[in-house]
Tab-separated table of C-alpha atoms in Angstrom:
chain	number	residue	atom	x	y	z
G	1	MET	CA	0.000	0.000	0.000
G	2	ALA	CA	1.399	3.413	-0.992
G	3	GLU	CA	2.281	5.755	1.842
G	4	THR	CA	-0.014	8.784	2.098
G	5	LYS	CA	1.422	12.283	2.068
G	6	ASN	CA	0.373	12.860	5.686
G	7	ALA	CA	1.990	9.588	6.762
G	8	ARG	CA	5.193	10.466	4.895
G	9	VAL	CA	5.422	13.863	6.557
G	10	GLU	CA	4.657	12.432	9.992
G	11	ARG	CA	7.332	9.764	9.548
G	12	THR	CA	9.852	12.389	8.405
G	13	ILE	CA	9.272	14.624	11.438
G	14	ARG	CA	9.484	11.626	13.781
G	15	GLU	CA	12.821	10.716	12.181
G	16	TRP	CA	14.053	14.280	12.665
G	17	VAL	CA	13.205	14.105	16.362
G	18	GLY	CA	14.342	10.537	16.987
G	19	GLY	CA	17.365	10.578	14.697
G	20	GLY	CA	19.161	13.579	16.116
G	21	LYS	CA	18.463	16.184	13.424
G	22	LEU	CA	16.379	17.977	16.063
G	23	SER	CA	17.459	17.929	19.716
G	24	PRO	CA	15.352	18.423	22.869
G	25	GLY	CA	14.427	22.092	23.128
G	26	ASP	CA	14.984	22.850	19.417
G	27	LYS	CA	12.400	24.968	17.665
G	28	MET	CA	10.721	23.542	14.579
G	29	PRO	CA	10.855	25.465	11.302
G	30	SER	CA	7.837	27.635	10.607
G	31	GLU	CA	4.725	26.139	9.060
G	32	ARG	CA	5.507	27.958	5.803
G	33	THR	CA	9.022	26.475	5.702
G	34	LEU	CA	7.791	22.991	6.607
G	35	SER	CA	5.022	23.156	4.032
G	36	ALA	CA	7.496	24.007	1.265
G	37	GLU	CA	10.253	21.606	2.384
G	38	LEU	CA	7.945	18.642	2.931
G	39	GLU	CA	5.692	19.419	-0.043
G	40	ILE	CA	2.431	19.373	1.888
G	41	GLY	CA	-0.411	21.850	2.227
G	42	ARG	CA	-0.717	23.963	5.386
G	43	THR	CA	-4.043	22.373	6.427
G	44	ALA	CA	-2.721	18.820	6.099
G	45	LEU	CA	0.523	19.843	7.839
G	46	ARG	CA	-1.413	21.196	10.808
G	47	GLN	CA	-3.256	17.878	11.101
G	48	VAL	CA	0.091	16.053	11.286
G	49	LEU	CA	1.514	18.532	13.797
G	50	ALA	CA	-1.600	18.275	15.977
G	51	ARG	CA	-1.242	14.493	16.093
G	52	LEU	CA	2.433	14.753	17.067
G	53	VAL	CA	1.590	17.281	19.769
G	54	ALA	CA	-1.118	14.987	21.155
G	55	GLU	CA	1.459	12.176	21.420
G	56	GLY	CA	4.029	14.423	23.080
G	57	VAL	CA	6.507	14.242	20.196
G	58	LEU	CA	6.230	18.041	19.791
G	59	GLU	CA	5.091	20.963	21.924
G	60	VAL	CA	3.104	23.912	20.619
G	61	HIS	CA	3.675	27.542	21.606
G	62	ASP	CA	1.729	30.612	20.524
G	63	ARG	CA	-0.627	28.452	18.425
G	64	SER	CA	1.660	28.003	15.406
G	65	SER	CA	5.150	27.659	16.887
G	66	TYR	CA	6.396	24.142	17.598
G	67	ARG	CA	9.449	22.722	19.313
G	68	VAL	CA	10.884	19.426	20.521
G	69	PRO	CA	10.127	18.873	24.233
G	70	GLU	CA	13.026	19.008	26.688
G	71	SER	CA	12.151	15.470	27.806
G	72	SER	CA	10.742	12.525	25.887
G	73	PRO	CA	7.105	11.398	26.208
G	74	ALA	CA	8.323	8.281	28.026
G	75	GLU	CA	10.307	10.374	30.513
G	76	ARG	CA	7.316	12.630	31.143
G	77	ARG	CA	5.035	9.619	31.669
G	78	LEU	CA	7.486	8.138	34.137
G	79	GLY	CA	7.685	11.417	35.993
G	80	ALA	CA	3.917	11.705	36.166
G	81	THR	CA	3.359	8.149	37.352
G	82	SER	CA	6.207	8.187	39.887
G	83	ARG	CA	5.534	11.598	41.397
G	84	ASP	CA	3.323	10.371	44.251
G	85	LEU	CA	5.025	7.002	44.795
G	86	VAL	CA	7.592	6.194	47.473
G	87	PRO	CA	10.118	3.333	47.627
G	88	TRP	CA	10.186	0.606	50.225
G	89	GLN	CA	12.022	1.335	53.458
G	90	ILE	CA	15.014	-1.002	53.962
G	91	TYR	CA	16.234	-1.421	57.543
G	92	GLY	CA	18.945	-4.025	57.035
G	93	ASP	CA	19.642	-7.578	55.960
G	94	ARG	CA	21.075	-10.802	57.332
G	95	PRO	CA	22.670	-13.680	55.413
G	96	VAL	CA	21.044	-17.109	55.467
G	97	TYR	CA	23.426	-18.877	53.063
G	98	ASN	CA	26.508	-17.693	51.177
G	99	ASN	CA	29.127	-19.158	48.835
G	100	GLN	CA	30.969	-18.063	45.676
G	101	TRP	CA	27.916	-18.737	43.481
G	102	VAL	CA	24.860	-17.665	45.447
G	103	ARG	CA	23.934	-15.610	48.510
G	104	LEU	CA	20.547	-15.867	50.203
G	105	GLU	CA	19.513	-12.964	52.441
G	106	LEU	CA	16.559	-11.952	54.557
G	107	VAL	CA	16.034	-8.230	54.043
G	108	ASP	CA	14.081	-6.217	56.626
G	109	VAL	CA	11.661	-4.109	54.536
G	110	GLU	CA	8.557	-1.994	54.929
G	111	PRO	CA	6.505	-1.312	51.781
G	112	PRO	CA	4.204	1.743	51.832
G	113	GLY	CA	1.052	0.892	53.773
G	114	VAL	CA	2.206	-2.655	54.587
G	115	LYS	CA	3.472	-4.084	57.856
G	116	ARG	CA	7.246	-4.458	58.113
G	117	PHE	CA	8.534	-7.982	57.283
G	118	GLU	CA	11.599	-9.958	56.127
G	119	HIS	CA	11.838	-10.540	52.377
G	120	HIS	CA	13.931	-13.337	50.825
G	121	VAL	CA	16.478	-12.023	48.330
G	122	VAL	CA	18.796	-14.195	46.229
G	123	ARG	CA	21.969	-12.525	44.996
G	124	LEU	CA	23.643	-14.224	42.042
G	125	GLN	CA	26.489	-13.281	39.746
G	126	HIS	CA	26.898	-10.531	37.139
G	127	VAL	CA	26.445	-12.127	33.688
G	128	ALA	CA	27.304	-11.184	30.084
G	129	ILE	CA	25.635	-12.837	27.043
G	130	THR	CA	26.339	-12.266	23.344
G	131	ALA	CA	24.464	-12.763	20.083
G	132	VAL	CA	27.130	-13.116	17.383
G	133	LEU	CA	25.788	-12.467	13.882
G	134	ASP	CA	27.450	-13.231	10.557
G	135	ASP	CA	26.968	-11.890	7.026
G	136	GLN	CA	24.681	-14.801	6.136
G	137	ASP	CA	21.965	-13.761	8.588
G	138	ARG	CA	22.887	-16.444	11.129
G	139	VAL	CA	23.539	-16.377	14.872
G	140	LEU	CA	26.191	-18.388	16.716
G	141	MET	CA	24.565	-20.734	19.239
G	142	LEU	CA	25.222	-23.740	21.465
G	143	TRP	CA	22.998	-26.840	21.511
G	144	ARG	CA	23.395	-28.167	25.046
G	145	TYR	CA	21.817	-29.942	27.996
G	146	ARG	CA	20.734	-28.201	31.212
G	147	PHE	CA	20.141	-30.572	34.106
G	148	VAL	CA	18.009	-28.194	36.214
G	149	PRO	CA	15.063	-28.176	33.750
G	150	ASN	CA	16.246	-31.545	32.340
G	151	GLN	CA	16.168	-30.106	28.843
G	152	TRP	CA	18.164	-29.841	25.636
G	153	GLY	CA	18.042	-26.533	23.797
G	154	TYR	CA	19.842	-23.663	22.119
G	155	GLU	CA	21.646	-20.954	24.087
G	156	LEU	CA	23.793	-17.963	23.251
G	157	PRO	CA	27.328	-18.037	24.651
G	158	GLY	CA	27.797	-16.180	27.914
G	159	GLY	CA	28.892	-16.451	31.491
G	160	ILE	CA	29.896	-14.819	34.755
G	161	VAL	CA	31.837	-11.558	34.762
G	162	ASP	CA	35.011	-12.196	36.753
G	163	ALA	CA	36.226	-9.928	39.540
G	164	ASN	CA	37.990	-6.835	38.116
G	165	GLU	CA	36.704	-7.711	34.620
G	166	ASP	CA	34.381	-5.505	32.607
G	167	ALA	CA	31.296	-6.993	30.953
G	168	LEU	CA	32.521	-6.338	27.394
G	169	THR	CA	35.734	-8.294	28.027
G	170	CYS	CA	33.725	-11.101	29.611
G	171	ALA	CA	31.323	-11.235	26.663
G	172	SER	CA	34.168	-11.638	24.174
G	173	ARG	CA	36.049	-14.138	26.352
G	174	GLU	CA	33.013	-16.352	26.924
G	175	VAL	CA	32.189	-16.549	23.211
G	176	GLU	CA	35.726	-17.641	22.390
G	177	GLU	CA	35.972	-20.135	25.264
G	178	GLU	CA	32.596	-21.747	24.579
G	179	THR	CA	32.603	-21.751	20.751
G	180	GLY	CA	36.153	-21.260	19.443
G	181	TRP	CA	35.030	-18.108	17.584
G	182	ARG	CA	36.417	-14.661	18.466
G	183	PRO	CA	33.679	-12.013	18.047
G	184	SER	CA	34.208	-8.551	16.598
G	185	ASN	CA	32.368	-5.227	16.760
G	186	LEU	CA	30.652	-5.916	20.081
G	187	GLU	CA	27.840	-3.537	20.991
G	188	HIS	CA	26.146	-3.323	24.387
G	189	ILE	CA	22.363	-3.535	24.023
G	190	VAL	CA	20.781	-3.622	27.470
G	191	THR	CA	21.338	-4.498	31.112
G	192	TYR	CA	18.364	-6.134	32.833
G	193	GLN	CA	17.357	-8.192	35.867
G	194	PRO	CA	15.755	-11.559	34.946
G	195	MET	CA	13.731	-12.001	38.178
G	196	VAL	CA	13.487	-8.511	39.603
G	197	GLY	CA	11.123	-9.375	42.473
G	198	MET	CA	13.454	-11.674	44.417
G	199	VAL	CA	16.725	-12.184	42.528
G	200	ASP	CA	19.604	-9.741	42.015
G	201	SER	CA	21.638	-10.854	38.975
G	202	PRO	CA	22.496	-8.130	36.413
G	203	HIS	CA	22.484	-9.566	32.888
G	204	GLU	CA	24.290	-7.565	30.187
G	205	ILE	CA	23.379	-8.277	26.577
G	206	PHE	CA	25.765	-7.684	23.662
G	207	VAL	CA	25.482	-8.088	19.909
G	208	ALA	CA	28.572	-8.782	17.789
G	209	HIS	CA	28.747	-8.387	14.019
G	210	GLY	CA	31.238	-10.898	12.681
G	211	ALA	CA	33.614	-13.433	14.216
G	212	GLU	CA	36.855	-15.264	13.420
G	213	GLN	CA	37.331	-18.947	14.177
G	214	VAL	CA	40.495	-19.229	16.278
G	215	GLY	CA	40.289	-22.844	17.444
G	216	ASP	CA	38.150	-25.341	19.304
G	217	PRO	CA	36.114	-24.544	22.427
G	218	THR	CA	38.287	-24.581	25.544
G	219	ASP	CA	35.534	-24.548	28.164
G	220	VAL	CA	34.682	-28.259	28.164
G	221	GLU	CA	32.075	-27.994	30.942
G	222	GLU	CA	30.129	-25.240	29.207
G	223	ALA	CA	30.616	-26.233	25.577
G	224	GLY	CA	27.932	-27.946	23.545
G	225	LEU	CA	27.343	-28.452	19.847
G	226	VAL	CA	28.414	-25.172	18.204
G	227	GLU	CA	26.134	-24.144	15.347
G	228	TRP	CA	25.375	-21.128	13.178
G	229	VAL	CA	21.571	-20.966	13.273
G	230	PRO	CA	19.635	-19.012	10.590
G	231	LEU	CA	17.771	-16.095	12.134
G	232	ALA	CA	14.759	-17.147	10.068
G	233	ASP	CA	14.555	-20.295	12.234
G	234	ILE	CA	14.488	-18.423	15.561
G	235	PRO	CA	10.698	-17.786	15.788
G	236	ASP	CA	9.962	-21.506	15.279
G	237	LEU	CA	12.606	-22.537	17.815
G	238	MET	CA	11.107	-20.079	20.269
G	239	ALA	CA	7.599	-21.456	19.723
G	240	GLN	CA	8.899	-25.004	20.253
G	241	GLY	CA	10.525	-24.043	23.571
G	242	LYS	CA	14.000	-24.800	22.197
G	243	LEU	CA	15.579	-21.498	23.306
G	244	MET	CA	16.817	-21.665	26.893
G	245	GLY	CA	17.468	-18.802	29.256
G	246	SER	CA	16.119	-15.279	29.491
G	247	GLY	CA	19.384	-13.783	28.186
G	248	THR	CA	19.110	-15.780	24.980
G	249	LEU	CA	15.494	-14.697	24.521
G	250	VAL	CA	16.137	-11.025	25.268
G	251	ALA	CA	19.092	-10.853	22.882
G	252	LEU	CA	17.358	-12.650	20.029
G	253	LEU	CA	14.123	-10.700	20.408
G	254	HIS	CA	16.202	-7.519	20.110
G	255	VAL	CA	17.911	-8.840	16.970
G	256	LEU	CA	14.610	-9.870	15.378
G	257	ALA	CA	12.955	-6.555	16.237
G	258	ASN	CA	15.835	-4.641	14.651
G	259	ARG	CA	15.622	-6.782	11.506
G	260	GLN	CA	11.892	-6.110	11.251
G	261	LYS	CA	12.443	-2.397	11.809
G	262	GLY	CA	15.141	-2.345	9.139
G	263	ALA	CA	12.915	-4.175	6.672
G	264	SER	CA	10.038	-1.741	7.327
G	265	THR	CA	12.332	1.263	6.800
G	266	ALA	CA	13.727	-0.187	3.575
G	267	SER	CA	10.241	-0.770	2.145
G	268	ALA	CA	8.919	2.679	3.140
């Protein structure tokens, strides 16, 4: 379906705001300038601008003057929803169990409006996980067995960030140890907590574009069958429950979303 003129202009202005051509606080060109530059009539342009104002993408001043807000719509929503909220009070904690892999604590907390109690908190390790992509639209994965769920499945390479090691170094090291491939062009995507209600275990997700095979896997305990899996197969593997671990899912969902976004942009 052909893109309408209004849709084209709206997409262009969104790209200006989101792509860095216009920064927070910048004033938009005048309606006359926009109308000429974007080849759209003033009435249709005002309809587009009104929609962008309603969504918080733009702000209007003096009826016909527009600018980019100082903060994003998401930031303003967060500020509005958090304004009247207060965090839990934390009075202390005491260890129940502790070793190099896991620490179990009872934390003395008092949520707003709730009687004070002790909350179980599990503290695990800091983890880095990497999706390595090649120029054939494939991702480097391990087919392996996990005894806890008693399941075989695909995972991305990753592991625990060592003491005095940064997550980027860990991400690269773990890929090479577990697969024999040395990744290149690593990019940090997101840091998240997989079970935020009770477990503290920061997971850092990276994407690498390209890799060089430097040998065989050296981490015998962690290694499985090393395979370059077509990205086109990932949705089916996900539906079949063959992708194990939240880090693998988060990384691959990011990769798939970016591919879909790129395809949509290319066809626009």
